[in-house]
C-alpha atoms as a PDB file:
ATOM      1  CA  UNK A   1     156.974  28.761 145.259  1.00  0.00           C
ATOM      2  CA  UNK A   2     155.922  32.149 146.810  1.00  0.00           C
ATOM      3  CA  UNK A   3     158.361  33.707 149.696  1.00  0.00           C
ATOM      4  CA  UNK A   4     156.910  33.813 153.004  1.00  0.00           C
ATOM      5  CA  UNK A   5     156.094  37.095 154.329  1.00  0.00           C
ATOM      6  CA  UNK A   6     157.942  36.591 157.807  1.00  0.00           C
ATOM      7  CA  UNK A   7     161.655  36.457 158.660  1.00  0.00           C
ATOM      8  CA  UNK A   8     161.438  33.749 160.851  1.00  0.00           C
ATOM      9  CA  UNK A   9     163.556  30.474 160.127  1.00  0.00           C
ATOM     10  CA  UNK A  10     161.646  28.017 158.188  1.00  0.00           C
ATOM     11  CA  UNK A  11     162.411  24.456 159.664  1.00  0.00           C
ATOM     12  CA  UNK A  12     161.554  21.359 157.726  1.00  0.00           C
ATOM     13  CA  UNK A  13     161.774  18.094 160.120  1.00  0.00           C
ATOM     14  CA  UNK A  14     162.655  14.413 159.008  1.00  0.00           C
ATOM     15  CA  UNK A  15     161.736  11.545 161.417  1.00  0.00           C
ATOM     16  CA  UNK A  16     162.660   7.900 160.682  1.00  0.00           C
ATOM     17  CA  UNK A  17     162.637   4.475 161.977  1.00  0.00           C
ATOM     18  CA  UNK A  18     163.990   1.344 161.049  1.00  0.00           C
ATOM     19  CA  UNK A  19     160.864  -0.998 161.094  1.00  0.00           C
ATOM     20  CA  UNK A  20     157.442  -0.414 161.796  1.00  0.00           C
ATOM     21  CA  UNK A  21     157.499  -2.066 165.271  1.00  0.00           C
ATOM     22  CA  UNK A  22     159.372   1.204 166.425  1.00  0.00           C
ATOM     23  CA  UNK A  23     157.791   4.251 167.507  1.00  0.00           C
ATOM     24  CA  UNK A  24     157.869   7.939 165.796  1.00  0.00           C
ATOM     25  CA  UNK A  25     155.805   9.599 168.552  1.00  0.00           C
ATOM     26  CA  UNK A  26     159.076  10.634 170.419  1.00  0.00           C
ATOM     27  CA  UNK A  27     160.621  12.047 167.388  1.00  0.00           C
ATOM     28  CA  UNK A  28     157.563  13.762 166.349  1.00  0.00           C
ATOM     29  CA  UNK A  29     156.955  15.062 169.476  1.00  0.00           C
ATOM     30  CA  UNK A  30     160.215  16.778 169.170  1.00  0.00           C
ATOM     31  CA  UNK A  31     160.043  18.210 165.868  1.00  0.00           C
ATOM     32  CA  UNK A  32     156.762  19.936 166.712  1.00  0.00           C
ATOM     33  CA  UNK A  33     158.154  21.581 169.793  1.00  0.00           C
ATOM     34  CA  UNK A  34     160.775  22.770 167.447  1.00  0.00           C
ATOM     35  CA  UNK A  35     158.372  24.721 165.481  1.00  0.00           C
ATOM     36  CA  UNK A  36     158.823  22.916 162.122  1.00  0.00           C
ATOM     37  CA  UNK A  37     157.272  24.285 159.034  1.00  0.00           C
ATOM     38  CA  UNK A  38     156.629  20.698 157.917  1.00  0.00           C
ATOM     39  CA  UNK A  39     157.342  17.356 159.362  1.00  0.00           C
ATOM     40  CA  UNK A  40     158.175  14.193 156.889  1.00  0.00           C
ATOM     41  CA  UNK A  41     158.357  10.763 158.306  1.00  0.00           C
ATOM     42  CA  UNK A  42     158.921   7.349 157.115  1.00  0.00           C
ATOM     43  CA  UNK A  43     159.743   3.728 158.218  1.00  0.00           C
ATOM     44  CA  UNK A  44     162.368   2.600 156.248  1.00  0.00           C
ATOM     45  CA  UNK A  45     166.010   1.119 157.027  1.00  0.00           C
ATOM     46  CA  UNK A  46     169.202   3.035 156.318  1.00  0.00           C
ATOM     47  CA  UNK A  47     170.214   0.118 154.210  1.00  0.00           C
ATOM     48  CA  UNK A  48     167.534   1.068 151.681  1.00  0.00           C
ATOM     49  CA  UNK A  49     169.427   4.014 149.494  1.00  0.00           C
ATOM     50  CA  UNK A  50     166.354   5.562 148.065  1.00  0.00           C
ATOM     51  CA  UNK A  51     164.128   7.200 150.964  1.00  0.00           C
ATOM     52  CA  UNK A  52     161.191   9.292 149.553  1.00  0.00           C
ATOM     53  CA  UNK A  53     160.479  11.114 152.155  1.00  0.00           C
ATOM     54  CA  UNK A  54     163.980  12.263 152.333  1.00  0.00           C
ATOM     55  CA  UNK A  55     164.054  13.041 149.070  1.00  0.00           C
ATOM     56  CA  UNK A  56     160.877  15.123 149.222  1.00  0.00           C
ATOM     57  CA  UNK A  57     161.854  16.678 152.381  1.00  0.00           C
ATOM     58  CA  UNK A  58     165.620  17.665 151.139  1.00  0.00           C
ATOM     59  CA  UNK A  59     163.732  18.969 147.636  1.00  0.00           C
ATOM     60  CA  UNK A  60     161.093  21.177 149.648  1.00  0.00           C
ATOM     61  CA  UNK A  61     164.219  22.945 151.783  1.00  0.00           C
ATOM     62  CA  UNK A  62     165.649  23.833 148.555  1.00  0.00           C
ATOM     63  CA  UNK A  63     162.594  25.109 147.007  1.00  0.00           C
ATOM     64  CA  UNK A  64     161.858  27.469 150.199  1.00  0.00           C
ATOM     65  CA  UNK A  65     165.668  28.458 149.708  1.00  0.00           C
ATOM     66  CA  UNK A  66     165.377  29.518 146.306  1.00  0.00           C
ATOM     67  CA  UNK A  67     162.297  31.286 146.674  1.00  0.00           C
ATOM     68  CA  UNK A  68     163.400  33.330 149.748  1.00  0.00           C
ATOM     69  CA  UNK A  69     167.240  33.370 149.560  1.00  0.00           C
ATOM     70  CA  UNK A  70     167.601  35.907 152.511  1.00  0.00           C
ATOM     71  CA  UNK A  71     165.320  34.114 154.601  1.00  0.00           C
ATOM     72  CA  UNK A  72     167.041  30.571 156.952  1.00  0.00           C
ATOM     73  CA  UNK A  73     166.118  27.697 156.026  1.00  0.00           C
ATOM     74  CA  UNK A  74     166.753  24.554 158.543  1.00  0.00           C
ATOM     75  CA  UNK A  75     166.899  20.918 158.095  1.00  0.00           C
ATOM     76  CA  UNK A  76     165.690  19.309 161.475  1.00  0.00           C
ATOM     77  CA  UNK A  77     166.244  15.802 162.866  1.00  0.00           C
ATOM     78  CA  UNK A  78     166.042  14.146 166.178  1.00  0.00           C
ATOM     79  CA  UNK A  79     169.554  12.716 165.988  1.00  0.00           C
ATOM     80  CA  UNK A  80     172.172  12.173 163.611  1.00  0.00           C
ATOM     81  CA  UNK A  81     171.520   8.233 163.053  1.00  0.00           C
ATOM     82  CA  UNK A  82     168.123   9.115 162.184  1.00  0.00           C
ATOM     83  CA  UNK A  83     169.641  10.860 159.130  1.00  0.00           C
ATOM     84  CA  UNK A  84     172.186   8.513 157.839  1.00  0.00           C
ATOM     85  CA  UNK A  85     174.445   5.656 159.644  1.00  0.00           C
ATOM     86  CA  UNK A  86     177.058   5.607 156.773  1.00  0.00           C
ATOM     87  CA  UNK A  87     179.914   8.149 157.247  1.00  0.00           C
ATOM     88  CA  UNK A  88     180.231   8.389 153.341  1.00  0.00           C
ATOM     89  CA  UNK A  89     175.982   8.858 152.765  1.00  0.00           C
ATOM     90  CA  UNK A  90     176.222  11.493 156.015  1.00  0.00           C
ATOM     91  CA  UNK A  91     179.209  13.628 154.478  1.00  0.00           C
ATOM     92  CA  UNK A  92     177.020  13.701 151.305  1.00  0.00           C
ATOM     93  CA  UNK A  93     174.067  15.036 152.697  1.00  0.00           C
ATOM     94  CA  UNK A  94     175.946  17.577 154.922  1.00  0.00           C
ATOM     95  CA  UNK A  95     177.881  18.920 151.533  1.00  0.00           C
ATOM     96  CA  UNK A  96     174.430  19.090 149.912  1.00  0.00           C
ATOM     97  CA  UNK A  97     172.832  21.137 152.585  1.00  0.00           C
ATOM     98  CA  UNK A  98     176.064  23.178 152.965  1.00  0.00           C
ATOM     99  CA  UNK A  99     176.483  23.454 149.273  1.00  0.00           C
ATOM    100  CA  UNK A 100     172.261  25.044 148.939  1.00  0.00           C
ATOM    101  CA  UNK A 101     172.675  27.094 151.919  1.00  0.00           C
ATOM    102  CA  UNK A 102     170.744  25.230 154.063  1.00  0.00           C
ATOM    103  CA  UNK A 103     172.010  24.578 157.970  1.00  0.00           C
ATOM    104  CA  UNK A 104     171.442  21.353 159.812  1.00  0.00           C
ATOM    105  CA  UNK A 105     169.957  20.919 163.272  1.00  0.00           C
ATOM    106  CA  UNK A 106     170.003  17.877 165.728  1.00  0.00           C
ATOM    107  CA  UNK A 107     168.203  17.906 168.241  1.00  0.00           C
ATOM    108  CA  UNK A 108     169.928  15.701 170.508  1.00  0.00           C
ATOM    109  CA  UNK A 109     173.161  13.805 170.743  1.00  0.00           C
ATOM    110  CA  UNK A 110     176.451  15.062 171.173  1.00  0.00           C
ATOM    111  CA  UNK A 111     176.256  17.602 168.321  1.00  0.00           C
ATOM    112  CA  UNK A 112     173.097  19.092 169.680  1.00  0.00           C
ATOM    113  CA  UNK A 113     172.295  22.269 167.987  1.00  0.00           C
ATOM    114  CA  UNK A 114     173.462  23.691 164.568  1.00  0.00           C
ATOM    115  CA  UNK A 115     176.249  21.855 162.678  1.00  0.00           C
ATOM    116  CA  UNK A 116     179.107  24.163 161.702  1.00  0.00           C
ATOM    117  CA  UNK A 117     180.905  22.456 158.816  1.00  0.00           C
ATOM    118  CA  UNK A 118     184.208  24.626 159.891  1.00  0.00           C
ATOM    119  CA  UNK A 119     186.545  24.126 162.426  1.00  0.00           C
ATOM    120  CA  UNK A 120     186.064  21.274 165.069  1.00  0.00           C
ATOM    121  CA  UNK A 121     182.735  20.637 163.984  1.00  0.00           C
ATOM    122  CA  UNK A 122     183.332  18.929 160.719  1.00  0.00           C
ATOM    123  CA  UNK A 123     186.017  16.840 162.587  1.00  0.00           C
ATOM    124  CA  UNK A 124     183.199  15.779 165.209  1.00  0.00           C
ATOM    125  CA  UNK A 125     180.656  15.322 162.594  1.00  0.00           C
ATOM    126  CA  UNK A 126     183.251  12.702 160.714  1.00  0.00           C
ATOM    127  CA  UNK A 127     183.900  10.801 163.808  1.00  0.00           C
ATOM    128  CA  UNK A 128     180.131  10.502 165.105  1.00  0.00           C
ATOM    129  CA  UNK A 129     179.402   9.217 161.316  1.00  0.00           C
ATOM    130  CA  UNK A 130     181.689   6.732 161.489  1.00  0.00           C
ATOM    131  CA  UNK A 131     180.618   5.502 164.913  1.00  0.00           C
ATOM    132  CA  UNK A 132     177.225   5.445 163.567  1.00  0.00           C
ATOM    133  CA  UNK A 133     178.048   3.264 161.031  1.00  0.00           C
ATOM    134  CA  UNK A 134     180.334   0.973 163.270  1.00  0.00           C
ATOM    135  CA  UNK A 135     177.140   0.832 165.793  1.00  0.00           C
ATOM    136  CA  UNK A 136     174.981  -0.325 162.871  1.00  0.00           C
ATOM    137  CA  UNK A 137     177.181  -2.974 161.606  1.00  0.00           C
ATOM    138  CA  UNK A 138     177.457  -4.365 165.260  1.00  0.00           C
ATOM    139  CA  UNK A 139     174.189  -4.658 165.682  1.00  0.00           C
ATOM    140  CA  UNK A 140     173.662  -6.599 162.437  1.00  0.00           C
ATOM    141  CA  UNK A 141     176.133  -8.621 163.390  1.00  0.00           C
ATOM    142  CA  UNK A 142     174.572  -9.611 166.952  1.00  0.00           C
ATOM    143  CA  UNK A 143     171.111 -10.326 164.885  1.00  0.00           C
ATOM    144  CA  UNK A 144     173.021 -12.552 162.807  1.00  0.00           C
ATOM    145  CA  UNK A 145     174.553 -14.661 165.371  1.00  0.00           C
ATOM    146  CA  UNK A 146     171.494 -14.852 167.633  1.00  0.00           C
ATOM    147  CA  UNK A 147     169.720 -16.346 164.414  1.00  0.00           C
ATOM    148  CA  UNK A 148     172.498 -19.080 164.017  1.00  0.00           C
ATOM    149  CA  UNK A 149     172.233 -19.766 167.737  1.00  0.00           C
ATOM    150  CA  UNK A 150     168.327 -20.148 167.468  1.00  0.00           C
ATOM    151  CA  UNK A 151     169.043 -22.357 164.714  1.00  0.00           C
ATOM    152  CA  UNK A 152     171.256 -24.363 166.393  1.00  0.00           C
ATOM    153  CA  UNK A 153     168.655 -25.531 168.865  1.00  0.00           C
ATOM    154  CA  UNK A 154     166.094 -25.968 166.160  1.00  0.00           C
ATOM    155  CA  UNK A 155     164.115 -22.489 166.433  1.00  0.00           C
ATOM    156  CA  UNK A 156     164.514 -21.292 162.868  1.00  0.00           C
ATOM    157  CA  UNK A 157     161.876 -18.818 163.191  1.00  0.00           C
ATOM    158  CA  UNK A 158     158.467 -17.784 161.596  1.00  0.00           C
ATOM    159  CA  UNK A 159     155.221 -19.644 162.010  1.00  0.00           C
ATOM    160  CA  UNK A 160     154.910 -23.231 163.545  1.00  0.00           C
ATOM    161  CA  UNK A 161     154.597 -26.259 161.557  1.00  0.00           C
ATOM    162  CA  UNK A 162     151.012 -27.540 160.222  1.00  0.00           C
ATOM    163  CA  UNK A 163     152.337 -30.953 159.667  1.00  0.00           C
ATOM    164  CA  UNK A 164     154.485 -33.117 162.064  1.00  0.00           C
ATOM    165  CA  UNK A 165     156.250 -36.163 161.436  1.00  0.00           C
ATOM    166  CA  UNK A 166     153.996 -38.634 162.560  1.00  0.00           C
ATOM    167  CA  UNK A 167     151.398 -36.827 160.074  1.00  0.00           C
ATOM    168  CA  UNK A 168     153.929 -36.914 157.344  1.00  0.00           C
ATOM    169  CA  UNK A 169     154.876 -40.786 157.410  1.00  0.00           C
ATOM    170  CA  UNK A 170     151.087 -41.331 157.665  1.00  0.00           C
ATOM    171  CA  UNK A 171     150.238 -39.814 154.698  1.00  0.00           C
ATOM    172  CA  UNK A 172     153.197 -41.293 152.860  1.00  0.00           C
ATOM    173  CA  UNK A 173     152.259 -44.516 153.888  1.00  0.00           C
ATOM    174  CA  UNK A 174     148.511 -43.624 152.088  1.00  0.00           C
ATOM    175  CA  UNK A 175     150.136 -42.888 149.199  1.00  0.00           C
ATOM    176  CA  UNK A 176     152.399 -45.900 148.634  1.00  0.00           C
ATOM    177  CA  UNK A 177     149.350 -48.080 149.242  1.00  0.00           C
ATOM    178  CA  UNK A 178     146.967 -46.329 147.107  1.00  0.00           C
ATOM    179  CA  UNK A 179     143.852 -47.999 148.425  1.00  0.00           C
ATOM    180  CA  UNK A 180     140.854 -46.181 150.277  1.00  0.00           C
ATOM    181  CA  UNK A 181     141.204 -46.955 154.108  1.00  0.00           C
ATOM    182  CA  UNK A 182     139.235 -45.394 156.947  1.00  0.00           C
ATOM    183  CA  UNK A 183     141.200 -42.521 158.723  1.00  0.00           C
ATOM    184  CA  UNK A 184     141.165 -40.588 161.903  1.00  0.00           C
ATOM    185  CA  UNK A 185     140.839 -37.121 161.267  1.00  0.00           C
ATOM    186  CA  UNK A 186     143.240 -36.946 164.522  1.00  0.00           C
ATOM    187  CA  UNK A 187     146.420 -38.755 162.174  1.00  0.00           C
ATOM    188  CA  UNK A 188     145.556 -37.673 159.111  1.00  0.00           C
ATOM    189  CA  UNK A 189     146.820 -34.495 157.557  1.00  0.00           C
ATOM    190  CA  UNK A 190     144.989 -31.540 157.862  1.00  0.00           C
ATOM    191  CA  UNK A 191     144.765 -28.738 155.439  1.00  0.00           C
ATOM    192  CA  UNK A 192     144.881 -25.876 157.666  1.00  0.00           C
ATOM    193  CA  UNK A 193     146.618 -25.215 160.706  1.00  0.00           C
ATOM    194  CA  UNK A 194     143.997 -23.363 162.130  1.00  0.00           C
ATOM    195  CA  UNK A 195     141.890 -25.932 163.186  1.00  0.00           C
ATOM    196  CA  UNK A 196     144.489 -28.633 164.102  1.00  0.00           C
ATOM    197  CA  UNK A 197     144.515 -27.630 167.658  1.00  0.00           C
ATOM    198  CA  UNK A 198     141.000 -28.070 168.641  1.00  0.00           C
ATOM    199  CA  UNK A 199     139.593 -30.829 169.923  1.00  0.00           C
ATOM    200  CA  UNK A 200     136.983 -33.071 168.414  1.00  0.00           C
ATOM    201  CA  UNK A 201     133.623 -31.423 168.210  1.00  0.00           C
ATOM    202  CA  UNK A 202     129.794 -33.461 168.878  1.00  0.00           C
ATOM    203  CA  UNK A 203     127.731 -33.619 165.833  1.00  0.00           C
ATOM    204  CA  UNK A 204     125.665 -30.528 165.067  1.00  0.00           C
ATOM    205  CA  UNK A 205     121.873 -30.960 166.214  1.00  0.00           C
ATOM    206  CA  UNK A 206     119.524 -28.957 163.575  1.00  0.00           C
ATOM    207  CA  UNK A 207     117.308 -28.056 166.767  1.00  0.00           C
ATOM    208  CA  UNK A 208     114.284 -29.852 165.253  1.00  0.00           C
ATOM    209  CA  UNK A 209     113.069 -32.638 167.368  1.00  0.00           C
ATOM    210  CA  UNK A 210     110.586 -35.205 165.900  1.00  0.00           C
ATOM    211  CA  UNK A 211     107.569 -36.122 167.715  1.00  0.00           C
ATOM    212  CA  UNK A 212     106.816 -39.892 167.885  1.00  0.00           C
ATOM    213  CA  UNK A 213     104.177 -41.162 165.177  1.00  0.00           C
ATOM    214  CA  UNK A 214     101.624 -43.186 166.384  1.00  0.00           C
ATOM    215  CA  UNK A 215     101.932 -47.086 166.456  1.00  0.00           C
ATOM    216  CA  UNK A 216      98.771 -47.006 163.944  1.00  0.00           C
ATOM    217  CA  UNK A 217     100.460 -44.649 161.201  1.00  0.00           C
ATOM    218  CA  UNK A 218     103.723 -46.775 160.967  1.00  0.00           C
ATOM    219  CA  UNK A 219     102.572 -50.375 160.766  1.00  0.00           C
ATOM    220  CA  UNK A 220     102.381 -51.195 156.991  1.00  0.00           C
ATOM    221  CA  UNK A 221      99.015 -52.121 155.381  1.00  0.00           C
ATOM    222  CA  UNK A 222      98.513 -55.717 154.117  1.00  0.00           C
ATOM    223  CA  UNK A 223      97.996 -56.659 150.513  1.00  0.00           C
ATOM    224  CA  UNK A 224      96.288 -59.650 149.615  1.00  0.00           C
ATOM    225  CA  UNK A 225      98.683 -61.728 147.942  1.00  0.00           C
ATOM    226  CA  UNK A 226      96.232 -63.240 145.686  1.00  0.00           C
ATOM    227  CA  UNK A 227      95.971 -59.918 143.921  1.00  0.00           C
ATOM    228  CA  UNK A 228      98.283 -59.278 140.792  1.00  0.00           C
ATOM    229  CA  UNK A 229     101.493 -57.564 140.730  1.00  0.00           C
ATOM    230  CA  UNK A 230      99.708 -54.720 138.408  1.00  0.00           C
ATOM    231  CA  UNK A 231      97.316 -53.322 141.076  1.00  0.00           C
ATOM    232  CA  UNK A 232      98.014 -50.360 142.415  1.00  0.00           C
ATOM    233  CA  UNK A 233      96.072 -47.234 143.376  1.00  0.00           C
ATOM    234  CA  UNK A 234      95.154 -46.554 139.731  1.00  0.00           C
ATOM    235  CA  UNK A 235      93.500 -49.840 139.544  1.00  0.00           C
ATOM    236  CA  UNK A 236      89.909 -50.855 140.610  1.00  0.00           C
ATOM    237  CA  UNK A 237      91.483 -53.667 142.001  1.00  0.00           C
ATOM    238  CA  UNK A 238      93.477 -51.998 144.649  1.00  0.00           C
ATOM    239  CA  UNK A 239      91.718 -52.169 147.816  1.00  0.00           C
ATOM    240  CA  UNK A 240      90.083 -49.045 149.155  1.00  0.00           C
ATOM    241  CA  UNK A 241      89.778 -50.050 152.714  1.00  0.00           C
ATOM    242  CA  UNK A 242      92.185 -52.519 154.852  1.00  0.00           C
ATOM    243  CA  UNK A 243      91.543 -56.103 155.673  1.00  0.00           C
ATOM    244  CA  UNK A 244      91.619 -55.248 159.406  1.00  0.00           C
ATOM    245  CA  UNK A 245      90.763 -51.564 161.122  1.00  0.00           C
ATOM    246  CA  UNK A 246      93.150 -52.188 163.569  1.00  0.00           C
ATOM    247  CA  UNK A 247      95.861 -51.807 160.732  1.00  0.00           C
ATOM    248  CA  UNK A 248      94.744 -48.716 159.102  1.00  0.00           C
ATOM    249  CA  UNK A 249      94.525 -45.113 160.335  1.00  0.00           C
ATOM    250  CA  UNK A 250      91.030 -44.619 161.679  1.00  0.00           C
ATOM    251  CA  UNK A 251      89.242 -42.004 159.248  1.00  0.00           C
ATOM    252  CA  UNK A 252      87.718 -38.875 160.751  1.00  0.00           C
ATOM    253  CA  UNK A 253      84.005 -39.285 161.220  1.00  0.00           C
ATOM    254  CA  UNK A 254      81.920 -36.111 160.856  1.00  0.00           C
ATOM    255  CA  UNK A 255      79.490 -35.116 163.481  1.00  0.00           C
ATOM    256  CA  UNK A 256      76.187 -33.787 162.289  1.00  0.00           C
ATOM    257  CA  UNK A 257      74.834 -30.702 163.944  1.00  0.00           C
ATOM    258  CA  UNK A 258      71.427 -31.044 165.252  1.00  0.00           C
ATOM    259  CA  UNK A 259      68.432 -28.997 163.923  1.00  0.00           C
ATOM    260  CA  UNK A 260      67.797 -26.103 165.765  1.00  0.00           C
ATOM    261  CA  UNK A 261      64.838 -25.783 167.680  1.00  0.00           C
ATOM    262  CA  UNK A 262      61.956 -22.686 167.631  1.00  0.00           C
ATOM    263  CA  UNK A 263      63.158 -21.029 170.863  1.00  0.00           C
ATOM    264  CA  UNK A 264      66.812 -21.661 169.625  1.00  0.00           C
ATOM    265  CA  UNK A 265      66.070 -20.136 166.611  1.00  0.00           C
ATOM    266  CA  UNK A 266      64.728 -16.767 168.104  1.00  0.00           C
ATOM    267  CA  UNK A 267      67.373 -16.579 170.425  1.00  0.00           C
ATOM    268  CA  UNK A 268      70.089 -16.948 167.790  1.00  0.00           C
ATOM    269  CA  UNK A 269      71.620 -13.401 166.081  1.00  0.00           C
ATOM    270  CA  UNK A 270      71.106 -12.888 162.316  1.00  0.00           C
ATOM    271  CA  UNK A 271      73.971 -13.484 160.286  1.00  0.00           C
ATOM    272  CA  UNK A 272      73.945  -9.542 158.730  1.00  0.00           C
ATOM    273  CA  UNK A 273      74.530  -8.608 162.052  1.00  0.00           C
ATOM    274  CA  UNK A 274      77.367 -10.686 163.259  1.00  0.00           C
ATOM    275  CA  UNK A 275      79.134 -10.376 159.825  1.00  0.00           C
ATOM    276  CA  UNK A 276      78.129  -7.393 157.462  1.00  0.00           C
ATOM    277  CA  UNK A 277      80.164  -9.632 154.714  1.00  0.00           C
ATOM    278  CA  UNK A 278      77.517 -12.805 154.892  1.00  0.00           C
ATOM    279  CA  UNK A 279      74.718 -10.053 153.890  1.00  0.00           C
ATOM    280  CA  UNK A 280      75.882 -10.083 150.592  1.00  0.00           C
ATOM    281  CA  UNK A 281      76.276 -13.655 150.422  1.00  0.00           C
ATOM    282  CA  UNK A 282      72.604 -14.074 151.644  1.00  0.00           C
ATOM    283  CA  UNK A 283      71.063 -11.647 148.661  1.00  0.00           C
ATOM    284  CA  UNK A 284      73.418 -13.700 146.301  1.00  0.00           C
ATOM    285  CA  UNK A 285      71.564 -16.619 147.246  1.00  0.00           C
END
């Protein structure tokens, strides 16, 4: 990696939260105000030994220091517990940074500023590291204690149950009998809990309403019982007309157009003027 052209210190920032519900905005804003060259962030617990973004930040700081030994390289974090909460891990990280010639900077907390491994700074650093570890263990114990108390009251956490005791008893009874029986949708167990709390819905309509047919359409045609059973539409013995005119649909009658008179013929417009396409038809005829 080429050495930077300026002699200003190079700051590598690191931000971390234990869970995704915690926010990183305050840490990132403080690191950007400190003019960090690059900021690494991740949401992972300090109990996890392998933290990828922390390893990337430390590796980049060592690369800058190897490329420009005369340029000060600073590893910046918002507070001490964001780096680690284990006293042994904090001591190891600080010793690693000191061996590589990289300074450790804390933006908030009792040891705000640059960490001095010599003199009283090392003692305060060790005390704060132990205090951070004690705080972490205390929070974990309180969390477990709260879970035990909630479980004793019947609250085990997680999503609500889909099948209650009554539904389970009903399902076991059906399984024991092994016989089909009408079941109510409110009492039978559902496969999914999404529709369990919904009230019963009315049947859906297709939106189409059929018009009532006339009475003469719905009246069945009478057939002569004396005819053979083999009579049908393909047989000549099948009656083409119903016995009674009231029992069948009235056949449409075609009204014949009266012939045109002489004065009507003179006033009638020729076909080829009203529709040009009919002129070809007349010629073909």
